[in-house]
Amino acid sequence: METAQIAILISVVSACIAGISLGWNIYRDVIIKPKVDIIFGVKMIVTPGSNERPEYVIITATNFGPGATTISMIQVRYAPLWRRLLRKAKNAVIIHDYENPLSGQLPSKLEVGDKIDLILPYDENCFLNEEWTHVGVWDYFGKSHWAKKRQLKEARERWLNDFGNQT
């Protein structure tokens, strides 16, 4: 091989490496978004030395990365299969309890590995009195992160056992 051919070969290889590097940077910074895991349920808060054991609806959001994200609101959705097919899903936003000192405040920036606990009151007027199919949080990227449907179903059944006959 002549010197000119070696120079062209090196230029082509370096252009390919630069293209791969550019593509990875675009994918990493623009396309791939952080994954947020949601745990939802009715939980009891136990305080040592107190006989009072209040129950709350707690939504825990944990950022599994890559990168930071900002959680902006809690949302619920009623979207059974027939509503999804007809594009008639109902969405609602839940305003979390700003007065509860134990609850995290929204919006909240979550670095990789950070979590936030959003605490809502558990009573006969909480959002579990309606039949929702999804509950989760919404981030600044416009992505919805949903809890497992089984967790919402268990919380709804518990609400029906506790308050269903009063309404």
Short mmCIF file of C-alpha atoms in Angstrom, two decimals:
data_model
loop_
_atom_site.label_atom_id
_atom_site.label_comp_id
_atom_site.label_asym_id
_atom_site.label_seq_id
_atom_site.Cartn_x
_atom_site.Cartn_y
_atom_site.Cartn_z
CA MET A 1 0.00 0.00 0.00
CA GLU A 2 1.17 3.45 -0.82
CA THR A 3 1.30 6.33 1.61
CA ALA A 4 -1.73 8.03 0.00
CA GLN A 5 -3.86 4.90 0.34
CA ILE A 6 -2.89 4.50 4.01
CA ALA A 7 -3.80 8.17 4.64
CA ILE A 8 -7.22 7.71 2.99
CA LEU A 9 -7.83 4.50 4.99
CA ILE A 10 -6.96 6.25 8.26
CA SER A 11 -9.23 9.18 7.33
CA VAL A 12 -12.16 6.86 6.57
CA VAL A 13 -11.69 4.93 9.83
CA SER A 14 -11.46 8.16 11.87
CA ALA A 15 -14.60 9.53 10.12
CA CYS A 16 -16.46 6.32 11.06
CA ILE A 17 -15.32 6.58 14.69
CA ALA A 18 -16.36 10.26 14.81
CA GLY A 19 -19.77 9.38 13.31
CA ILE A 20 -20.33 6.62 15.89
CA SER A 21 -19.30 9.00 18.68
CA LEU A 22 -21.68 11.70 17.43
CA GLY A 23 -24.53 9.20 17.11
CA TRP A 24 -23.95 7.91 20.66
CA ASN A 25 -23.88 11.46 22.10
CA ILE A 26 -27.17 12.32 20.37
CA TYR A 27 -28.76 9.07 21.54
CA ARG A 28 -27.49 9.53 25.12
CA ASP A 29 -28.42 13.20 25.50
CA VAL A 30 -31.56 13.54 23.36
CA ILE A 31 -33.28 10.21 22.77
CA ILE A 32 -32.75 8.08 25.88
CA LYS A 33 -34.69 9.35 28.90
CA PRO A 34 -34.41 8.40 32.56
CA LYS A 35 -36.51 5.49 33.86
CA VAL A 36 -38.49 6.25 36.98
CA ASP A 37 -39.87 3.33 38.99
CA ILE A 38 -43.15 3.96 40.80
CA ILE A 39 -44.35 2.15 43.93
CA PHE A 40 -47.91 2.89 44.98
CA GLY A 41 -49.96 1.77 47.95
CA VAL A 42 -51.83 2.49 51.14
CA LYS A 43 -49.32 2.49 53.96
CA MET A 44 -49.32 3.14 57.67
CA ILE A 45 -46.87 5.57 59.27
CA VAL A 46 -45.71 4.37 62.67
CA THR A 47 -44.26 6.84 65.16
CA PRO A 48 -42.38 5.45 68.18
CA GLY A 49 -44.11 6.27 71.45
CA SER A 50 -47.45 7.07 69.81
CA ASN A 51 -50.53 4.87 69.59
CA GLU A 52 -51.80 6.82 66.59
CA ARG A 53 -51.11 4.99 63.31
CA PRO A 54 -52.47 7.07 60.42
CA GLU A 55 -52.77 5.54 56.97
CA TYR A 56 -51.83 7.41 53.82
CA VAL A 57 -51.71 6.84 50.09
CA ILE A 58 -48.01 6.92 49.26
CA ILE A 59 -46.44 7.22 45.83
CA THR A 60 -42.69 6.58 45.76
CA ALA A 61 -40.75 7.58 42.65
CA THR A 62 -37.14 6.37 42.22
CA ASN A 63 -34.92 7.52 39.35
CA PHE A 64 -32.97 4.62 37.81
CA GLY A 65 -31.27 6.86 35.23
CA PRO A 66 -29.50 7.49 33.00
CA GLY A 67 -29.32 11.13 33.95
CA ALA A 68 -31.38 13.38 36.16
CA THR A 69 -35.08 14.05 35.74
CA THR A 70 -37.60 16.38 37.35
CA ILE A 71 -40.95 15.03 38.55
CA SER A 72 -43.63 17.66 38.10
CA MET A 73 -47.03 16.18 38.94
CA ILE A 74 -49.08 13.17 39.98
CA GLN A 75 -51.54 11.94 37.40
CA VAL A 76 -54.23 9.28 37.11
CA ARG A 77 -55.85 7.80 34.04
CA TYR A 78 -58.97 5.81 33.26
CA ALA A 79 -58.08 3.90 30.11
CA PRO A 80 -59.50 0.42 29.75
CA LEU A 81 -58.83 -1.31 26.44
CA TRP A 82 -61.98 -0.06 24.68
CA ARG A 83 -61.19 3.56 25.66
CA ARG A 84 -57.61 3.22 24.42
CA LEU A 85 -58.83 1.86 21.07
CA LEU A 86 -61.27 4.76 20.68
CA ARG A 87 -58.70 7.27 22.01
CA LYS A 88 -61.10 8.39 24.73
CA ALA A 89 -58.92 7.91 27.81
CA LYS A 90 -59.68 10.20 30.76
CA ASN A 91 -56.75 11.89 32.51
CA ALA A 92 -56.63 13.82 35.76
CA VAL A 93 -53.99 15.54 37.85
CA ILE A 94 -53.81 15.09 41.62
CA ILE A 95 -52.57 17.97 43.72
CA HIS A 96 -50.39 16.46 46.44
CA ASP A 97 -50.58 17.50 50.09
CA TYR A 98 -48.38 20.61 50.42
CA GLU A 99 -49.18 20.89 54.15
CA ASN A 100 -47.89 17.45 55.14
CA PRO A 101 -44.27 17.89 56.34
CA LEU A 102 -43.49 14.23 55.54
CA SER A 103 -44.45 14.54 51.88
CA GLY A 104 -41.95 15.52 49.21
CA GLN A 105 -42.64 18.72 47.32
CA LEU A 106 -43.24 18.96 43.58
CA PRO A 107 -41.57 19.78 41.27
CA SER A 108 -38.61 17.75 42.47
CA LYS A 109 -35.34 17.10 40.67
CA LEU A 110 -34.17 13.51 41.04
CA GLU A 111 -30.58 12.56 40.35
CA VAL A 112 -29.82 8.92 39.53
CA GLY A 113 -30.64 6.85 42.63
CA ASP A 114 -32.73 9.56 44.33
CA LYS A 115 -36.33 9.00 45.38
CA ILE A 116 -39.28 11.05 46.50
CA ASP A 117 -42.24 9.99 48.64
CA LEU A 118 -45.48 11.79 47.84
CA ILE A 119 -48.03 11.37 50.62
CA LEU A 120 -51.76 11.83 50.02
CA PRO A 121 -54.59 11.56 52.55
CA TYR A 122 -56.38 8.23 52.78
CA ASP A 123 -60.03 8.86 53.58
CA GLU A 124 -63.47 8.45 52.04
CA ASN A 125 -62.85 11.41 49.69
CA CYS A 126 -59.46 10.37 48.29
CA PHE A 127 -59.03 9.69 44.58
CA LEU A 128 -59.47 5.94 45.15
CA ASN A 129 -63.25 6.54 45.37
CA GLU A 130 -63.24 6.51 41.55
CA GLU A 131 -62.12 3.61 39.41
CA TRP A 132 -58.81 4.57 37.78
CA THR A 133 -56.71 2.17 35.72
CA HIS A 134 -53.35 3.97 36.04
CA VAL A 135 -51.60 6.12 38.63
CA GLY A 136 -48.16 7.63 38.29
CA VAL A 137 -46.02 10.72 37.89
CA TRP A 138 -45.19 12.97 34.97
CA ASP A 139 -41.71 14.35 34.31
CA TYR A 140 -40.40 17.41 32.49
CA PHE A 141 -39.61 15.32 29.42
CA GLY A 142 -43.36 14.79 29.01
CA LYS A 143 -43.10 11.11 29.89
CA SER A 144 -45.57 9.36 32.17
CA HIS A 145 -44.23 6.82 34.62
CA TRP A 146 -46.96 4.46 35.85
CA ALA A 147 -47.20 2.23 38.90
CA LYS A 148 -48.04 -1.41 38.38
CA LYS A 149 -51.75 -1.94 37.84
CA ARG A 150 -51.77 -4.62 40.52
CA GLN A 151 -50.71 -2.06 43.14
CA LEU A 152 -53.55 0.28 42.17
CA LYS A 153 -56.02 -2.61 42.19
CA GLU A 154 -54.94 -3.67 45.70
CA ALA A 155 -55.23 -0.09 47.01
CA ARG A 156 -58.68 0.29 45.44
CA GLU A 157 -59.86 -3.00 47.00
CA ARG A 158 -58.57 -1.86 50.38
CA TRP A 159 -60.38 1.47 50.00
CA LEU A 160 -63.61 -0.37 49.10
CA ASN A 161 -63.23 -2.58 52.21
CA ASP A 162 -62.56 0.43 54.46
CA PHE A 163 -64.92 3.06 53.02
CA GLY A 164 -67.03 1.44 50.29
CA ASN A 165 -70.10 0.86 52.44
CA GLN A 166 -70.05 4.46 53.81
CA THR A 167 -70.48 6.19 50.46
#
